[in-house]
Coordinates of C-alpha atoms and ligand atoms in Angstrom, one line a residue:
M21 CA 44.2 77.2 127.4
S22 CA 47.1 74.9 127.0
G23 CA 50.2 74.7 129.1
V24 CA 53.3 76.9 129.0
S25 CA 56.1 75.9 126.6
I26 CA 59.7 77.2 126.8
G27 CA 62.7 77.9 124.7
W28 CA 65.9 78.7 126.5
G29 CA 68.2 81.6 125.9
K30 CA 71.8 80.8 125.4
V31 CA 75.3 82.2 125.6
I32 CA 78.2 81.1 123.4
L33 CA 81.3 80.7 125.5
L34 CA 83.7 80.0 122.6
G35 CA 83.4 79.5 118.9
E36 CA 80.8 81.9 117.5
H37 CA 81.2 82.8 113.9
A38 CA 83.7 80.0 113.4
V39 CA 80.8 77.6 114.0
V40 CA 79.1 78.8 110.8
Y41 CA 82.2 77.4 108.9
G42 CA 82.0 74.0 110.7
Y43 CA 84.2 74.6 113.7
P44 CA 83.0 73.5 117.2
A45 CA 81.4 76.0 119.6
L46 CA 81.0 75.7 123.3
A47 CA 77.6 77.0 124.3
A48 CA 75.3 77.0 127.3
A49 CA 71.5 77.5 127.9
L50 CA 70.7 80.3 130.3
D51 CA 68.4 79.7 133.2
R52 CA 65.9 81.9 131.5
G53 CA 64.3 82.3 128.0
V54 CA 61.0 82.7 126.3
T55 CA 57.7 81.1 127.4
M56 CA 54.6 80.7 125.2
Q57 CA 51.0 79.7 125.6
A58 CA 48.6 78.9 122.7
V59 CA 45.2 80.6 123.4
P60 CA 42.4 79.5 121.0
T61 CA 40.3 82.3 119.5
P62 CA 36.9 80.6 119.3
A63 CA 35.4 83.3 117.1
G64 CA 38.1 82.6 114.4
G65 CA 40.8 84.8 113.1
P66 CA 44.4 84.5 112.0
L67 CA 47.2 82.7 113.7
R68 CA 48.9 85.4 115.8
L69 CA 52.0 85.9 117.9
D70 CA 52.1 88.5 120.6
V71 CA 55.1 89.1 122.9
P72 CA 54.1 92.4 124.7
V73 CA 57.4 92.8 126.4
W74 CA 59.1 93.0 123.0
D75 CA 56.3 95.1 121.5
L76 CA 55.9 92.3 119.1
A77 CA 52.4 91.6 117.5
V78 CA 52.3 89.7 114.2
T79 CA 50.0 87.5 112.1
A80 CA 51.4 84.4 110.5
G81 CA 52.2 85.3 106.9
A82 CA 53.3 83.7 103.7
L83 CA 56.9 83.7 102.5
D84 CA 56.5 87.0 100.8
D85 CA 55.0 88.7 103.9
H86 CA 56.8 92.0 104.8
H87 CA 57.3 91.1 108.4
P88 CA 60.1 88.5 109.0
I89 CA 58.6 87.3 112.2
G90 CA 55.2 86.9 110.5
R91 CA 57.0 84.8 107.8
A92 CA 58.9 82.9 110.5
L93 CA 55.6 82.1 112.3
G94 CA 54.1 81.0 109.0
A95 CA 57.1 78.8 108.3
I96 CA 56.8 77.0 111.6
A97 CA 53.1 76.3 111.1
D98 CA 53.8 75.0 107.6
H99 CA 56.6 72.8 108.8
L100 CA 54.2 71.2 111.4
G101 CA 51.5 70.9 108.7
L102 CA 49.0 72.8 110.8
G103 CA 47.8 75.4 108.3
R104 CA 46.7 78.6 110.0
P105 CA 44.7 77.6 113.2
A106 CA 42.6 80.3 115.0
L107 CA 45.1 80.8 117.9
S108 CA 46.9 83.6 119.7
L109 CA 50.4 82.5 120.8
V110 CA 51.1 84.7 123.8
G111 CA 54.7 85.0 124.9
E112 CA 56.7 86.3 127.8
S113 CA 60.5 86.8 127.7
Q114 CA 63.1 87.1 130.4
I115 CA 65.9 87.8 127.8
P116 CA 66.3 91.0 125.8
V117 CA 65.7 90.8 122.1
G118 CA 68.6 91.1 119.6
A119 CA 71.3 91.0 122.2
G120 CA 73.1 87.7 121.1
L121 CA 71.3 85.8 123.9
G122 CA 69.4 83.6 121.4
S123 CA 66.0 85.4 121.7
S124 CA 64.8 84.5 118.3
A125 CA 65.7 80.8 118.6
A126 CA 64.2 80.7 122.0
M127 CA 61.0 82.2 120.6
A128 CA 60.9 79.8 117.7
V129 CA 61.3 76.7 119.9
A130 CA 58.8 78.1 122.4
V131 CA 56.3 78.7 119.5
T132 CA 56.9 75.2 118.0
R133 CA 56.4 73.6 121.4
A134 CA 53.2 75.5 122.1
L135 CA 51.8 74.6 118.7
L136 CA 52.6 70.9 119.3
V137 CA 51.0 71.0 122.8
W138 CA 47.8 72.7 121.3
A139 CA 47.7 70.0 118.5
K140 CA 48.1 67.3 121.1
R141 CA 51.2 66.0 119.3
K142 CA 54.2 64.3 121.0
E143 CA 57.3 66.4 121.3
D144 CA 59.9 65.2 118.8
P145 CA 63.2 67.1 119.1
A146 CA 64.0 66.5 115.4
V147 CA 60.7 68.0 114.3
I148 CA 61.1 71.0 116.7
A149 CA 64.7 71.6 115.5
E150 CA 63.6 71.6 111.9
A151 CA 60.6 73.9 112.4
A152 CA 62.6 76.3 114.6
G153 CA 65.5 76.1 112.2
A154 CA 63.2 77.3 109.3
S155 CA 62.2 80.2 111.4
E156 CA 65.9 81.1 112.2
G157 CA 66.8 80.8 108.5
I158 CA 64.2 83.6 107.8
V159 CA 65.2 85.8 110.7
H160 CA 69.0 85.3 110.6
G161 CA 70.0 84.0 107.1
R162 CA 73.0 81.7 107.4
A163 CA 72.6 80.4 110.9
S164 CA 74.6 77.4 112.2
G165 CA 71.8 76.0 114.4
V166 CA 73.7 76.5 117.7
D167 CA 71.0 78.7 119.1
V168 CA 68.1 76.3 118.3
A169 CA 70.0 73.4 119.7
L170 CA 70.5 75.1 123.0
A171 CA 67.0 76.7 123.1
L172 CA 65.7 73.1 122.7
A173 CA 68.0 71.0 124.8
G174 CA 69.1 73.4 127.7
G175 CA 72.3 72.5 129.5
I176 CA 75.8 73.0 128.1
G177 CA 77.6 71.3 125.2
V178 CA 79.8 71.4 122.2
F179 CA 77.9 72.1 119.0
R180 CA 79.0 71.4 115.4
K181 CA 77.0 72.1 112.3
A182 CA 77.7 68.5 111.0
S183 CA 76.9 66.6 114.2
G184 CA 74.7 68.8 116.3
L185 CA 75.0 69.2 120.1
R186 CA 77.1 66.9 122.3
K187 CA 76.0 67.7 125.8
L188 CA 78.6 67.9 128.6
A189 CA 78.1 66.8 132.2
L190 CA 79.8 69.4 134.5
S191 CA 80.9 68.1 137.9
T192 CA 80.6 71.6 139.3
P193 CA 77.9 74.1 138.1
L194 CA 79.5 77.0 136.1
R195 CA 78.6 80.5 137.1
I196 CA 78.7 83.1 134.2
L197 CA 78.2 86.8 134.4
V198 CA 76.2 88.3 131.5
A199 CA 75.6 91.9 130.4
A200 CA 73.5 92.9 127.5
T201 CA 74.2 96.4 126.0
T202 CA 71.5 98.2 124.1
E203 CA 73.8 98.8 121.1
P204 CA 71.8 97.9 118.0
R205 CA 73.1 95.0 116.0
N206 CA 72.2 92.5 113.4
T207 CA 73.4 88.9 113.3
A208 CA 73.2 88.6 109.5
D209 CA 75.3 91.8 109.1
M210 CA 77.9 90.5 111.4
I211 CA 78.0 87.1 109.7
Q212 CA 78.5 89.0 106.4
R213 CA 81.3 91.1 108.0
V214 CA 83.2 87.8 108.9
T215 CA 82.6 86.5 105.4
D216 CA 84.1 89.7 103.9
A217 CA 87.1 89.5 106.3
T218 CA 87.9 85.9 105.5
N219 CA 86.7 85.7 101.9
G220 CA 84.3 83.1 103.3
K221 CA 87.2 80.6 103.6
K222 CA 87.1 78.1 106.3
E223 CA 90.9 77.8 106.2
D224 CA 91.3 81.4 107.4
P225 CA 93.8 81.1 110.4
R226 CA 91.6 83.3 112.6
L227 CA 88.6 81.0 112.1
A228 CA 90.8 78.0 112.8
E229 CA 92.2 79.6 115.9
L230 CA 88.6 80.3 117.2
G231 CA 87.8 76.6 116.6
S232 CA 90.9 75.4 118.5
L233 CA 90.2 77.8 121.3
T234 CA 86.9 76.0 121.8
D235 CA 88.8 72.7 122.2
T236 CA 91.3 74.3 124.7
G237 CA 88.5 76.0 126.6
T238 CA 86.4 72.9 126.8
T239 CA 89.2 70.8 128.1
A240 CA 90.0 73.5 130.7
L241 CA 86.3 73.6 131.8
L242 CA 86.0 69.9 132.1
G243 CA 89.2 69.8 134.2
G244 CA 87.9 72.5 136.6
D245 CA 90.5 75.0 135.3
L246 CA 88.5 78.2 135.1
A247 CA 91.6 80.3 134.6
G248 CA 92.4 78.3 131.5
L249 CA 88.8 78.7 130.3
G250 CA 89.1 82.5 131.0
A251 CA 92.4 82.8 129.0
A252 CA 90.8 81.1 126.0
M253 CA 87.9 83.5 126.2
N254 CA 90.2 86.5 126.4
R255 CA 92.0 85.3 123.3
A256 CA 88.8 84.6 121.5
H257 CA 87.6 88.1 122.1
A258 CA 90.8 89.5 120.6
V259 CA 90.4 87.3 117.5
L260 CA 86.8 88.3 117.1
A261 CA 87.7 92.0 117.5
G262 CA 90.3 91.4 114.7
L263 CA 87.6 90.1 112.5
G264 CA 85.6 93.4 113.1
V265 CA 82.7 92.2 115.2
S266 CA 83.6 93.9 118.5
T267 CA 82.8 97.5 119.4
P268 CA 84.5 100.0 121.6
K269 CA 81.8 99.6 124.2
L270 CA 82.2 95.8 124.3
D271 CA 86.0 96.2 124.6
I272 CA 85.6 98.6 127.5
L273 CA 83.1 96.3 129.3
C274 CA 85.4 93.3 128.8
D275 CA 88.4 95.2 130.1
A276 CA 86.5 96.5 133.1
A277 CA 85.6 92.9 133.9
R278 CA 89.2 91.7 133.7
T279 CA 90.4 94.7 135.9
A280 CA 87.8 93.8 138.4
G281 CA 89.2 90.3 138.7
A282 CA 87.5 88.1 135.9
H283 CA 89.4 85.1 134.6
G284 CA 88.2 86.0 131.2
A285 CA 85.6 88.1 129.3
K286 CA 84.4 88.3 125.8
L287 CA 81.5 89.2 123.5
T288 CA 79.1 86.5 123.0
G289 CA 77.0 85.8 119.9
A290 CA 77.4 87.7 116.7
G291 CA 78.8 90.9 118.2
G292 CA 78.6 94.4 116.8
G293 CA 76.8 95.2 120.0
G294 CA 74.7 92.9 122.1
A295 CA 76.0 91.0 125.1
I296 CA 79.3 90.1 126.8
I297 CA 80.0 87.3 129.3
A298 CA 82.7 86.9 132.0
I299 CA 84.0 84.0 134.1
A300 CA 85.3 85.0 137.5
P301 CA 86.2 83.8 141.0
R302 CA 83.0 84.0 143.1
E303 CA 84.6 86.8 145.3
A304 CA 85.1 89.1 142.2
E305 CA 81.5 88.8 140.8
G306 CA 80.2 91.8 142.8
A307 CA 83.0 94.1 141.7
I308 CA 82.5 93.1 138.0
L309 CA 78.7 93.7 138.1
A310 CA 79.5 97.0 139.8
A311 CA 82.1 98.0 137.2
W312 CA 79.5 97.3 134.4
K313 CA 76.8 99.2 136.2
E314 CA 79.2 102.2 136.5
R315 CA 79.4 102.0 132.7
G316 CA 75.6 102.0 132.3
V317 CA 75.0 98.3 131.8
V318 CA 73.1 96.1 134.3
G319 CA 74.4 92.5 134.3
F320 CA 73.2 89.3 135.8
Q321 CA 74.6 86.0 137.0
T322 CA 73.5 82.7 135.6
T323 CA 74.4 79.2 136.6
I324 CA 75.0 76.4 134.1
R325 CA 74.5 72.9 135.3
Ligands
PMV404 O1 72.4 85.6 116.9 P1 73.6 85.5 117.8 O2 74.1 86.7 118.3 O3 73.2 84.5 118.9 O4 74.8 84.8 117.0 C1 74.9 83.4 116.8 C2 76.3 83.0 116.6 C3 76.8 83.1 115.2 O5 77.9 82.1 115.2 C4 77.4 84.5 114.8 C5 75.9 82.7 114.1 C6 75.4 81.2 114.2 O6 74.3 81.0 113.7 O7 76.1 80.4 114.6

């Protein structure tokens, strides 16, 4: 059995959706994600992927396979030129699936890394990004690449489609509260909703505002101004809601966090359900987690370094 490979989960602090149109996004890897081990099946058999905690069990398929994850697994193996080795990729996840926390990119990066370890090949970030990006293209359609960049690199940074991830060095670790709802959602549908709302035009003022909020929030974060970062997040949530990608539940959870003392709260990722995040003074964190719990959602705290 080979070693364990990881892909990190992520949160987008600012800039989701606008990033698809070329604007910057501020994003951070969680301290958790998806881990994967390649287990050879000596008696032969197909290339498989099993993530029991997600009830996921697929066989690597061709591009016309009915299961998108099976197609994605096949695409990764093809990108690496491995064919279909007799292996079971066995995964564990510490993040929920489909909640906007980058589970599919984390899985794709972990699968790619595990295959490279099994093939005794050196880890090349460009190769991993391309293989995992092919998987994301199948699962999500028009993806910017921000999820893959964070799943691979960890840490925090500003991502642009044209130039990739520019990592930031924080002088003080950033504490973020995260809550994943179980509202069903689909990234590709939400990206389509924004395309419909903006006619797919980069110049739409709402997309431009989301992009400039990334700049404002990043400057505030680097200057240690968490209230400024929180204000940018609150405004971004309102703009995203205006584009039609929030839900009443996400609005209620964000309001509850602000009432309980958060500097800022917003949906994170594609929206339409999924997760929210909040930045808060340390002494308000307990009240915010309690307010979410009262509303049926269990949150957690993650530290970004
Ligand atoms: O799949 P999610 O929920 O992590 O959304 C990713 C963020 C988007 O900007 C909506 C899409 C993208 O690929 O950047």
